[in-house]
Each structure stands twice: as C-alpha cells, then as structure tokens.
GROMACS .gro file of C-alpha atoms in nm:
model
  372
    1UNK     CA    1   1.662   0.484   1.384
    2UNK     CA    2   1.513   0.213   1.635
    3UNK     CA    3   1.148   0.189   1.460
    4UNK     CA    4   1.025   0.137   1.806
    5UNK     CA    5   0.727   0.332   2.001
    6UNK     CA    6   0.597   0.314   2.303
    7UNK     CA    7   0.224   0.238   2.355
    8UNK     CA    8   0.135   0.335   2.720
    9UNK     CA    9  -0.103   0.051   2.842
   10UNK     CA   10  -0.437   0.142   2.992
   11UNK     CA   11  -0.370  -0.113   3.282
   12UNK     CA   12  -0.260  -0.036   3.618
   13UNK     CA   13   0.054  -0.242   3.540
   14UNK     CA   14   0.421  -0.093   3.594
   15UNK     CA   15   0.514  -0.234   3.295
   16UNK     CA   16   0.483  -0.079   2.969
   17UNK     CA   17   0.395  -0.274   2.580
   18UNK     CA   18   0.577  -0.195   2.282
   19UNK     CA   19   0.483  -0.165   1.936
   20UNK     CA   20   0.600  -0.019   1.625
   21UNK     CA   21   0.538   0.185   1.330
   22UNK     CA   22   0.769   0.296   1.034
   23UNK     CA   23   0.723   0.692   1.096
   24UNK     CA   24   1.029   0.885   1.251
   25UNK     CA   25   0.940   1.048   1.569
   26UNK     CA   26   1.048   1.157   1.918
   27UNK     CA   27   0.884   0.852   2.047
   28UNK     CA   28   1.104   0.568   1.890
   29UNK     CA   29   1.369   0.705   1.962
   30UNK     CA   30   1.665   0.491   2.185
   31UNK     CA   31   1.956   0.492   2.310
   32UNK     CA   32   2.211   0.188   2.278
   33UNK     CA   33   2.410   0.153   2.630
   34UNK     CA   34   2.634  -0.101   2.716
   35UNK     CA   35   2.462  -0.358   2.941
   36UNK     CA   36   2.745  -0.282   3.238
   37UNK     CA   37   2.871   0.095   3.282
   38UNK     CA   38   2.603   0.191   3.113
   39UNK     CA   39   2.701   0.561   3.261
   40UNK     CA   40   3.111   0.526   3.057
   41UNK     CA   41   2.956   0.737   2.668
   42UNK     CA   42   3.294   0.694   2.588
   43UNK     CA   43   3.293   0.344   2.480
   44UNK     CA   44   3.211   0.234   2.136
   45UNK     CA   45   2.944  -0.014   2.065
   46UNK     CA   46   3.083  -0.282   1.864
   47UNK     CA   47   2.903  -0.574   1.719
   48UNK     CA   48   2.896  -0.852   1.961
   49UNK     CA   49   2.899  -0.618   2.239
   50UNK     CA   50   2.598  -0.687   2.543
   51UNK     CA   51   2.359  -0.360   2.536
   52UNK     CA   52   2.071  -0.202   2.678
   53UNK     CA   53   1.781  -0.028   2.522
   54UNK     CA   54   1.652   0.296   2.664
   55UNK     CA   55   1.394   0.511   2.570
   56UNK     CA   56   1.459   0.836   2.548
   57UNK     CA   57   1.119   1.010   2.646
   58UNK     CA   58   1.049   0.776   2.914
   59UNK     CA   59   1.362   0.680   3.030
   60UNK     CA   60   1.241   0.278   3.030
   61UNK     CA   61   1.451   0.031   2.931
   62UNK     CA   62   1.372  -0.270   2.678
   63UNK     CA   63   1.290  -0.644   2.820
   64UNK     CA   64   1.172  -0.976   2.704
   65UNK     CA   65   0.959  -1.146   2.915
   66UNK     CA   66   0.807  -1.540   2.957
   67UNK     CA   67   0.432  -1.436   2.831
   68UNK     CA   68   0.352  -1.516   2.499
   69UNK     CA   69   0.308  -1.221   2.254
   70UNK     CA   70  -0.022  -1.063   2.197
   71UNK     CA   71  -0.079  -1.160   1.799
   72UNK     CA   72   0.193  -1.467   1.722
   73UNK     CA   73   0.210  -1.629   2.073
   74UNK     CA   74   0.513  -1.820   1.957
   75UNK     CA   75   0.724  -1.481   2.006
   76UNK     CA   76   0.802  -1.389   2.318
   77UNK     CA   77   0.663  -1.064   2.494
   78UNK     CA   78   0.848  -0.741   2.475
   79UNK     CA   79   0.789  -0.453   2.773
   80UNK     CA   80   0.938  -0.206   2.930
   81UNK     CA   81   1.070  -0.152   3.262
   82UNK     CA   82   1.177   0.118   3.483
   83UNK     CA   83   1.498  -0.111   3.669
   84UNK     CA   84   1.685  -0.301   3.393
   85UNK     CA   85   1.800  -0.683   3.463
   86UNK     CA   86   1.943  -0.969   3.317
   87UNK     CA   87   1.614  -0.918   3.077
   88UNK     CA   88   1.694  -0.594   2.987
   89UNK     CA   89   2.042  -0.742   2.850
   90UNK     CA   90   2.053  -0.777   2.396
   91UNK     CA   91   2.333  -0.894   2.221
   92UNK     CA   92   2.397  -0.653   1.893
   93UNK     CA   93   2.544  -0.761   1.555
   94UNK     CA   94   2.534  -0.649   1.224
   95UNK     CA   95   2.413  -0.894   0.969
   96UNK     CA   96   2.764  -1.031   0.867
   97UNK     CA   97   2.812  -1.066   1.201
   98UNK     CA   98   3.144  -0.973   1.259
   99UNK     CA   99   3.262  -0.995   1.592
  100UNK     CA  100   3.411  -0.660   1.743
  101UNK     CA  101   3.394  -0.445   1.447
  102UNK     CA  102   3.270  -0.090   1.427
  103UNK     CA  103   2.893  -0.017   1.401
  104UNK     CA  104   2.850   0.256   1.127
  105UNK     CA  105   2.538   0.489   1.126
  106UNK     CA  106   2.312   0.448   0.827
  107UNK     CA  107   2.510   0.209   0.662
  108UNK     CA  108   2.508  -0.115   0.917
  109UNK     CA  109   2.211  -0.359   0.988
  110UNK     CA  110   2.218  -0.484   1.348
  111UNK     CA  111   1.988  -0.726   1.497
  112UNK     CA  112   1.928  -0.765   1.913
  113UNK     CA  113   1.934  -1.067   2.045
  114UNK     CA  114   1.796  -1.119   2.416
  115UNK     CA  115   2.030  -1.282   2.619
  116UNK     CA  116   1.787  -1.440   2.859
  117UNK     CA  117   1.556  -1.544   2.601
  118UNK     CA  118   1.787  -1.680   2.328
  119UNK     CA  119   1.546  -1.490   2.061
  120UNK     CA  120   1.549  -1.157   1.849
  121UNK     CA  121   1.407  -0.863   1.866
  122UNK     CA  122   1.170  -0.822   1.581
  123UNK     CA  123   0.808  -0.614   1.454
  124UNK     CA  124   0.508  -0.819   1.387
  125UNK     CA  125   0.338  -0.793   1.018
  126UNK     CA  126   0.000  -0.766   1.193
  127UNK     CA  127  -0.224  -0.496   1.240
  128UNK     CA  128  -0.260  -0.468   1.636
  129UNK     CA  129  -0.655  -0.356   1.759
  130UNK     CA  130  -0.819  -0.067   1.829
  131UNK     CA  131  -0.677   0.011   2.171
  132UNK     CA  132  -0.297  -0.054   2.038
  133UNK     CA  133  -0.349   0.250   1.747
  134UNK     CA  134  -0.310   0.018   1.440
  135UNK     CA  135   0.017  -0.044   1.536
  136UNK     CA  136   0.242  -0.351   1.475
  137UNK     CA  137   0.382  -0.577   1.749
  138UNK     CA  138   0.740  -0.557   1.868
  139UNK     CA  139   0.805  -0.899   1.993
  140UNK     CA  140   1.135  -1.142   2.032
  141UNK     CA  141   1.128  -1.413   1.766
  142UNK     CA  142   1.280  -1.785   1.842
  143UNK     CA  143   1.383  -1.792   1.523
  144UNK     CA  144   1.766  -1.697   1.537
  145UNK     CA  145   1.916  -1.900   1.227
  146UNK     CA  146   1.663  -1.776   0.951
  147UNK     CA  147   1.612  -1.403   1.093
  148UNK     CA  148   1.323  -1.218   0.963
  149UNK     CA  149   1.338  -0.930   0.738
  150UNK     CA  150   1.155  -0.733   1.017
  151UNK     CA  151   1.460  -0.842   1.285
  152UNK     CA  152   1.700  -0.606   1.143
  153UNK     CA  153   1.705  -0.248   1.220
  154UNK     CA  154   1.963   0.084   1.180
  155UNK     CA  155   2.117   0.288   1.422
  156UNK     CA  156   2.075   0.641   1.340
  157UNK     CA  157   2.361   0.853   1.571
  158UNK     CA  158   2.644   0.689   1.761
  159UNK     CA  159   2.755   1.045   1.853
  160UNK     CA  160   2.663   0.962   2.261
  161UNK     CA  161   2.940   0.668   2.203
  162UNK     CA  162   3.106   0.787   1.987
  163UNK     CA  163   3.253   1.177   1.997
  164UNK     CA  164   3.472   1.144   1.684
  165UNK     CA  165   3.137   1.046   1.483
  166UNK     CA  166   3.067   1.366   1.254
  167UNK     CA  167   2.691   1.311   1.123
  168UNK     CA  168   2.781   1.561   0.851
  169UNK     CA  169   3.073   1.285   0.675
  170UNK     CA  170   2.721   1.074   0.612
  171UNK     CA  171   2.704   1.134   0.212
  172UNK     CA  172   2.282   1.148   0.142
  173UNK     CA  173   2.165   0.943  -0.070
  174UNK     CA  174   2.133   1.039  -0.446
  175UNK     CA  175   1.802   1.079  -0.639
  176UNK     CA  176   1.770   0.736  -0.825
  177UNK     CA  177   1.882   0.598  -0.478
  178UNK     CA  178   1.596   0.790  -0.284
  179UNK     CA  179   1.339   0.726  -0.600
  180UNK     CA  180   1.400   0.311  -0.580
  181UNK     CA  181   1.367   0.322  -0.173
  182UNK     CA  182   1.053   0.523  -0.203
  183UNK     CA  183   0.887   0.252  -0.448
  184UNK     CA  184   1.013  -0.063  -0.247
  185UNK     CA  185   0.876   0.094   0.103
  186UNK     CA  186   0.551   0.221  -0.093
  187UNK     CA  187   0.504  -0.171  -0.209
  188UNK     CA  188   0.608  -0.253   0.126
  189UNK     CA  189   0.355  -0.087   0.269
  190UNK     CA  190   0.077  -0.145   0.032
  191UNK     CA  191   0.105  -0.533   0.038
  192UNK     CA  192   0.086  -0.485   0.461
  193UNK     CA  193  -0.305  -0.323   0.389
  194UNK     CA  194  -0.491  -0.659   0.445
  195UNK     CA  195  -0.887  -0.625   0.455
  196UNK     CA  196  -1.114  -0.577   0.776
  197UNK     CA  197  -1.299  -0.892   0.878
  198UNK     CA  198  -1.624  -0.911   0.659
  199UNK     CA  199  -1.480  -0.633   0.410
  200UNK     CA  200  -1.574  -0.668   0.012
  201UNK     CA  201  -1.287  -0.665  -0.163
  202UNK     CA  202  -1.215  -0.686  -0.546
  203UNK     CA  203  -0.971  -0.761  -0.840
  204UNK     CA  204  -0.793  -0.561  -1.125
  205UNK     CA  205  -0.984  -0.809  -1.380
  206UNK     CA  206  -1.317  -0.672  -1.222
  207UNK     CA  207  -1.255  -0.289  -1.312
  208UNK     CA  208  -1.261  -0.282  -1.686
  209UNK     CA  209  -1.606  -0.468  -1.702
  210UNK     CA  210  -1.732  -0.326  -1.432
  211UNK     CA  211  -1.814  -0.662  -1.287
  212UNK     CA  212  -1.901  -0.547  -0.921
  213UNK     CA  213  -1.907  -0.214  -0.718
  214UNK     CA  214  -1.857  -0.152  -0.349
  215UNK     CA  215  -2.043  -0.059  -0.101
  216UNK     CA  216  -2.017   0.281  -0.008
  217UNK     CA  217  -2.111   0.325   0.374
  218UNK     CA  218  -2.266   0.042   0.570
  219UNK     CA  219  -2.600   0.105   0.825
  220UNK     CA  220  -2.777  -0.164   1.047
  221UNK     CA  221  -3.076   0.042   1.042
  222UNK     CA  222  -3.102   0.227   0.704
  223UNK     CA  223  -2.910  -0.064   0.461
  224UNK     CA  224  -2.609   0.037   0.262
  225UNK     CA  225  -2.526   0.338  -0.038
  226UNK     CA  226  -2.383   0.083  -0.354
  227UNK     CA  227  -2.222   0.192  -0.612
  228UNK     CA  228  -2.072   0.129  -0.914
  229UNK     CA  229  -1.966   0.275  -1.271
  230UNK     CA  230  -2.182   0.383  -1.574
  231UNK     CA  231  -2.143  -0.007  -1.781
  232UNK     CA  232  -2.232   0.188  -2.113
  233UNK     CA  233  -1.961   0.446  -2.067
  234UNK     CA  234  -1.719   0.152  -1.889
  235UNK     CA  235  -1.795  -0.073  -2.234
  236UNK     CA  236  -1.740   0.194  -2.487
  237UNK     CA  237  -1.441   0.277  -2.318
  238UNK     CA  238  -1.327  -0.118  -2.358
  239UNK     CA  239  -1.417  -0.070  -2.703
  240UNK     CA  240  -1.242   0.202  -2.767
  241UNK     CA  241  -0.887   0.044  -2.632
  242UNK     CA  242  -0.988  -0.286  -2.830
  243UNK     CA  243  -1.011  -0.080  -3.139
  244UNK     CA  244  -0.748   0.108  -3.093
  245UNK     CA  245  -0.499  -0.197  -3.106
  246UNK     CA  246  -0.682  -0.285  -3.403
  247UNK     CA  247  -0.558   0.041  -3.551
  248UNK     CA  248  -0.225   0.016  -3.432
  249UNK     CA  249  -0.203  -0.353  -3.602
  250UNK     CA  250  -0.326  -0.237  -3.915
  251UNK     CA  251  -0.111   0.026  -3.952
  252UNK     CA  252   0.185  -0.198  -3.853
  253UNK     CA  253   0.088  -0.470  -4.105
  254UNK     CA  254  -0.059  -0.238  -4.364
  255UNK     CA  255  -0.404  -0.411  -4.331
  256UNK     CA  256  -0.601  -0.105  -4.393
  257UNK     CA  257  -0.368   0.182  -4.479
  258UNK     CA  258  -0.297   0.047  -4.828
  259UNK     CA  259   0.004   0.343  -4.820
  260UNK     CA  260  -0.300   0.603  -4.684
  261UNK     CA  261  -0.385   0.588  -4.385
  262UNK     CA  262  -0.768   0.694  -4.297
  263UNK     CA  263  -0.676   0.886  -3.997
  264UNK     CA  264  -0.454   1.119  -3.846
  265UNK     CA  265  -0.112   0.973  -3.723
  266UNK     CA  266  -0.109   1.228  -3.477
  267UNK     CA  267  -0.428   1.151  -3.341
  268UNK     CA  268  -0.300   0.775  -3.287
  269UNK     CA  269   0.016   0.831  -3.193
  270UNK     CA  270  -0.160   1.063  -2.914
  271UNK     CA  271  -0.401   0.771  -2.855
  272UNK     CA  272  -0.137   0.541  -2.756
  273UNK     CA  273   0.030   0.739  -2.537
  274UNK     CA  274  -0.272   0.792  -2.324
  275UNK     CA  275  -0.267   0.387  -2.379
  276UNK     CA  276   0.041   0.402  -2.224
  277UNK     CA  277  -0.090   0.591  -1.963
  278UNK     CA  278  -0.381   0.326  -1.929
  279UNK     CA  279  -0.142   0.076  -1.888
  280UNK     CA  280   0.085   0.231  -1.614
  281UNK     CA  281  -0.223   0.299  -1.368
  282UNK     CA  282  -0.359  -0.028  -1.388
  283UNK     CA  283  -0.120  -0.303  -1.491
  284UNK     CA  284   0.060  -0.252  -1.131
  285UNK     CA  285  -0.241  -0.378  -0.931
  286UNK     CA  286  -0.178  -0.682  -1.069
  287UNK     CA  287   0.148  -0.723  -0.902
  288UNK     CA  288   0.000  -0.585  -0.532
  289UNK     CA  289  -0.097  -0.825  -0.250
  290UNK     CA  290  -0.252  -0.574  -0.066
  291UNK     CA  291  -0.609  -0.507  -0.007
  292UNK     CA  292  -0.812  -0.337  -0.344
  293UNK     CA  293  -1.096  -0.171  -0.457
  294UNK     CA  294  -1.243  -0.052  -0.714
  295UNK     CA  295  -1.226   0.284  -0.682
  296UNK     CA  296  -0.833   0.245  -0.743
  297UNK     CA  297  -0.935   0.156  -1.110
  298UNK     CA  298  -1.055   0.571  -1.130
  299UNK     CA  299  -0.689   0.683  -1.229
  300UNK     CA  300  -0.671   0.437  -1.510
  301UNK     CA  301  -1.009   0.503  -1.595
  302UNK     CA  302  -0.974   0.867  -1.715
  303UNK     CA  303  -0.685   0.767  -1.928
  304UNK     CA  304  -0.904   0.520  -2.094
  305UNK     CA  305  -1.188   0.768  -2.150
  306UNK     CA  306  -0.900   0.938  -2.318
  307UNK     CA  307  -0.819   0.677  -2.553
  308UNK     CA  308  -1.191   0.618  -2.654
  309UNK     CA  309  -1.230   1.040  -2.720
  310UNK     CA  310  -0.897   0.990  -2.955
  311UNK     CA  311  -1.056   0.664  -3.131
  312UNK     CA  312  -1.399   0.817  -3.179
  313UNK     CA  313  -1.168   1.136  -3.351
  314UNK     CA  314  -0.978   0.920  -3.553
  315UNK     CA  315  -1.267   0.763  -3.690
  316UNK     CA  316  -1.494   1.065  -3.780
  317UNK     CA  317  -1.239   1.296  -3.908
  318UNK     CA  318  -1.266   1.176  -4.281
  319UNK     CA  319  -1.613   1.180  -4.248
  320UNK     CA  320  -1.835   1.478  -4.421
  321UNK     CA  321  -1.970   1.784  -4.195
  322UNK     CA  322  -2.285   1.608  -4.186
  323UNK     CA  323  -2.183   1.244  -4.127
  324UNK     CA  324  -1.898   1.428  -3.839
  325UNK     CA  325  -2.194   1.528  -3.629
  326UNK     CA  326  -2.486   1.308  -3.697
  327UNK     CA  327  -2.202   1.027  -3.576
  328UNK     CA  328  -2.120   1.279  -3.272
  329UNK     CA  329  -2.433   1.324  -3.188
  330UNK     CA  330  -2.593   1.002  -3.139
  331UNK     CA  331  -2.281   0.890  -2.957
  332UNK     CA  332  -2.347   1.185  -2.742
  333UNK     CA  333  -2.765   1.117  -2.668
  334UNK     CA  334  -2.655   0.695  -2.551
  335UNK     CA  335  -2.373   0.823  -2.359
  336UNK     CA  336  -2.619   1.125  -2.198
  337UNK     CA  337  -2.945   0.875  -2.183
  338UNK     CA  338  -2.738   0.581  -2.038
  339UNK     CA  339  -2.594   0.862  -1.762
  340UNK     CA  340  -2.971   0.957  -1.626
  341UNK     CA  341  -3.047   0.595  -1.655
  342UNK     CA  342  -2.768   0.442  -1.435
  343UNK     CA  343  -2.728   0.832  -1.249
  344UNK     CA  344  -2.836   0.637  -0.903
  345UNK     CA  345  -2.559   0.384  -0.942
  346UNK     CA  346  -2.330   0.622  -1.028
  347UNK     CA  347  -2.384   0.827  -0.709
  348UNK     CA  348  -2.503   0.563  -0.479
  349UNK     CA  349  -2.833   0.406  -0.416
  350UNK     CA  350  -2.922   0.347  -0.121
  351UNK     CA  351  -2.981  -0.069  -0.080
  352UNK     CA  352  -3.228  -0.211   0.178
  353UNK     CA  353  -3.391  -0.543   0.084
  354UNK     CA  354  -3.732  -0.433   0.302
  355UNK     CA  355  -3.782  -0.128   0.059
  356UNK     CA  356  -3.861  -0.154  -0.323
  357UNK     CA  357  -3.716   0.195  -0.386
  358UNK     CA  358  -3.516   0.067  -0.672
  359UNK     CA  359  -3.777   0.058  -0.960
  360UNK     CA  360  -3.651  -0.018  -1.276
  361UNK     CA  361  -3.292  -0.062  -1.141
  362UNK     CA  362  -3.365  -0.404  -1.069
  363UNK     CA  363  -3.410  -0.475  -1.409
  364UNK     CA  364  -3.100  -0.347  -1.572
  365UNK     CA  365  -2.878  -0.600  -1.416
  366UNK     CA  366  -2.572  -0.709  -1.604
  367UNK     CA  367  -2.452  -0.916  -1.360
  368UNK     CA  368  -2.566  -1.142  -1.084
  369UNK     CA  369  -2.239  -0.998  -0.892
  370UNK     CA  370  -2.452  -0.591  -0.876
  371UNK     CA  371  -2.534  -0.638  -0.560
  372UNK     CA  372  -2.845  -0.350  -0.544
   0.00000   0.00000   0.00000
C-alpha cells in the first residue's frame, strides 16, 4: 500500500501536510485515479499512465507545491487539496519502466512523478518534530535519474480499476521469504533510530569492560540517576570467555589434555554453546548504524554469565570436596562483597555535583569515562 498518512496541520490553512510512516492503516490508504475521467473505474492503470492521488478518509487529493520542504528544502513540498489541478497530476511507472504495461499488485514497484514539478514523490529519512508525531516527510525529490530507495512504493488492490483482479490468485509469501523481509525491515528500521540532540550514546567495544554507563533519567533541579554494571562481576565474566577459548585451544591442540582431559567435555561443549549464544547477541551491534546503548549489551550479558558459571564448573570438578567449596566459596564472598560495594551503581545513584552524597564511590573509579 501507499505508505502515506495524513498529518492534519494545526494552522488555519485549507491545505493539508503529508508525512509518512511504515505501519498499515486506514489512514494511508489511496486511491490511484486517472488524472482525466477520474469517475470511468473501468480503466486500467498502466505504467506511464497520468494519475491522481486520493485519500480515502479525507477525500483530498495529492499536490506538489513551489515551497521548499520542511526538513531537506531542496525537495519540493507535498499537500493536500480539496480541488485537484494540474498539481494534483503524477506520472506512474514501475521501475523498469515499461511504457503501457500492466501494474500488478504486490509484485510491481511504481514511482510518481509530478508532472508540474518534474520531481518524485518520495519519504524523507528524518525524524519530523514534536508537533508532526515522529513522523517522516513525504516530499517530491528533483532527483529523477538516480531515484531514491524511499521513491518507490506498491500498490496494494487494483480491484476499483480493475474488476477481473482476484486478490485471492496473490500466492503469500513463504516462511524463509517472510523470515529474510522481517530482518532487512528490522535493520531498516534500527539504522533510522539516530540519537536526540545532546543524547549519550555508546559502542559495542564499551559493554564488555564496562567502560561507561548511561544516564538513567535526567533533572535540572535534582541532577541525574547513573548507572552502570557491577566491573567485578563484568571482569570475571571477561575472564571466564578468555579462558574458555583457552580450553577450547588446548583441547584442540592437545596442550593440556595429554589424551585426559581435566574436565568434563560436556561441561565445555555446553560452555561453548552458551559462547555461541554470547556471540549472536552481541556481534550484530557491530554491524548497526543506529543509535546504542548499553543496556542492549544485557541479552549478551546473561549468556556470558553463563559461560563463566560453566568455566568455574569445569575447573573445580576434579577438585576434592574440600578444595570444590573452599574455591566456591570465596568466589562467592568477592562476587557478594563487590555487589554491596558497587549496589548504588548497579541501581542508580543519584549524581549532583553540589552534593557529596557519593562517599566512597568516588574513590572506586576505574575509569575517567564513570561519569558519577
């Protein structure tokens, strides 16, 4: 469908600015009318053929007009208006452009080119304000020979046009077909998530070392609530991945087994599947151009913790009963003493540089990059 909505302006104005969002919905919803008899539904749309845009709720119809748009002011301005003109007139063509030949439902991408403007209708990549609903722009782009992605759209039903049409002879798509659309519209969609002006950001490096946290909530008058995670627990889990691949390399190279191996293959082969795991929740940050944080790191996190618990078995199952626990045990007391110690972190201190509430915080800084 026409990913197209209408955002009613606040203005006394009789005209009406568009923008867009990917959601399906009454409200983008249009109908494609030939630009003259726009009353004969039994003509066929064909690519090349001059059309009109109408809006189905309001009854509006599409037009480009001389004002510059609202966030690239090199596009053109797209509105709506209750009398079409020459304005109102797009020329429609699927992307090989073949003159004359049958628009098909689903399967054909069209783009609209404004007659009156020599430009193409086309959604923005930035987040409109407040007042617009976090929308994107629908403006009409000069740029005819190199066409943006965000040009080209779908019809969804040419059953007005077309009575023969049977919506039903559309064959839906299969399941690895719907699976790889879902992951390229979910990276789509992440990589649009840009950061608010003056918003702390950080990288995947960051997580693992728990080089910085983020700041919770944000007051004028009472400071901020900072965060971050435990960096005992966050380092023994980095330890425990670190000598886990030590593991695995000396059992591939027969460093330590010597044809016994100390510990449990089970228990390793169980380790590196939560290593897998590990891997899968993090590694794929990398790759994202959107906006991060570093709470996105918590899904990867607990597979690490995962790995260390398997690590710490495979290396205290030889041992005696008494060794087993006394080992156990004192891993237990640092990783229960460093979690009343840092507890404030952990949950969120409040930060206010007029007020020394921190105490000995202050003075368990690992980095210059904690920011309490």
């Amino acid at each position: 469908s026409l990913s197209l909505s209408l955002s009613i302006s606040l203005s006394l104005s009789p005209t009406r600015k568009v923008t867009g969002y990917s959601h399906r919905d009454a409200n983008n919803l249009w109908v494609v009318k030939p630009c003259e008899d726009a009353d004969d539904v039994s003509r066929v749309i064909l690519s090349g053929d001059v059309i009109r845009l109408q809006h189905v709720q309001t009854n509006r119809f599409l037009s480009v007009v001389t004002n510059p748009g609202i966030m690239d002011t090199t596009h053109f301005r797209v509105i709506t208006v209750e009398h079409p003109d020459f304005n109102s007139c797009f020329q429609v063509r699927t992307q090989n452009h073949e003159i004359a030949s049958k628009i098909s439902p689903f399967e054909d991408v069209v783009s609209f080119t404004s007659l009156s403007k020599r430009c193409v209708l086309s959604m923005g990549s930035e987040i409109l304000p407040e007042y617009a609903g976090k929308q994107l722009e629908v403006s009409c782009s000069r740029h005819l020979v190199n066409m943006p992605a965000s040009a080209h759209f779908t019809l969804e039903h040419n059953v007005a046009v077309d009575p023969s049409f049977n919506t039903e002879s559309v064959k839906p798509a299969g399941l690895v077909a719907k699976y790889l659309e879902m992951q390229v519209k979910m990276l789509e969609s992440n990589n649009g998530l840009i950061p608010k002006e003056g918003e702390a950001t950080s990288r995947p490096w960051m997580w693992p070392i728990d080089y910085d946290g983020i700041f919770f909530a944000i007051h004028k008058a009472h400071g901020a609530v900072y965060f971050l995670g435990n960096p005992i627990i966050f380092f023994v889990n980095l330890m425990g991945i670190l000598f886990l691949l030590l593991l695995d390399l000396s059992q591939h190279y027969h460093v330590i087994c010597y044809g016994t191996c100390l510990w449990s293959r089970d228990t390793l082969s169980q380790a590196n599947w939560f290593l897998l795991g590990y891997l899968l929740h993090y590694i794929p940050f990398f790759l994202m151009g959107r906006v991060l944080y570093f709470h996105h790191f918590y899904s990867a996190f607990i597979f690490n913790t995962m790995v260390t618990g398997s690590v710490v078995a495979m290396v205290t199952e030889k041992l005696n009963h008494v060794m087993h626990h006394v080992v156990v045990g004192i891993l237990g007391l640092l990783l229960a003493g460093s979690f009343f110690i840092y507890a404030p972190l952990s949950y969120g201190i409040p930060v206010d540089e007029n007020k020394q509430t921190f105490g000995y915080l202050k003075d368990l800084k690992w980095y210059d990059s904690w920011q309490y």
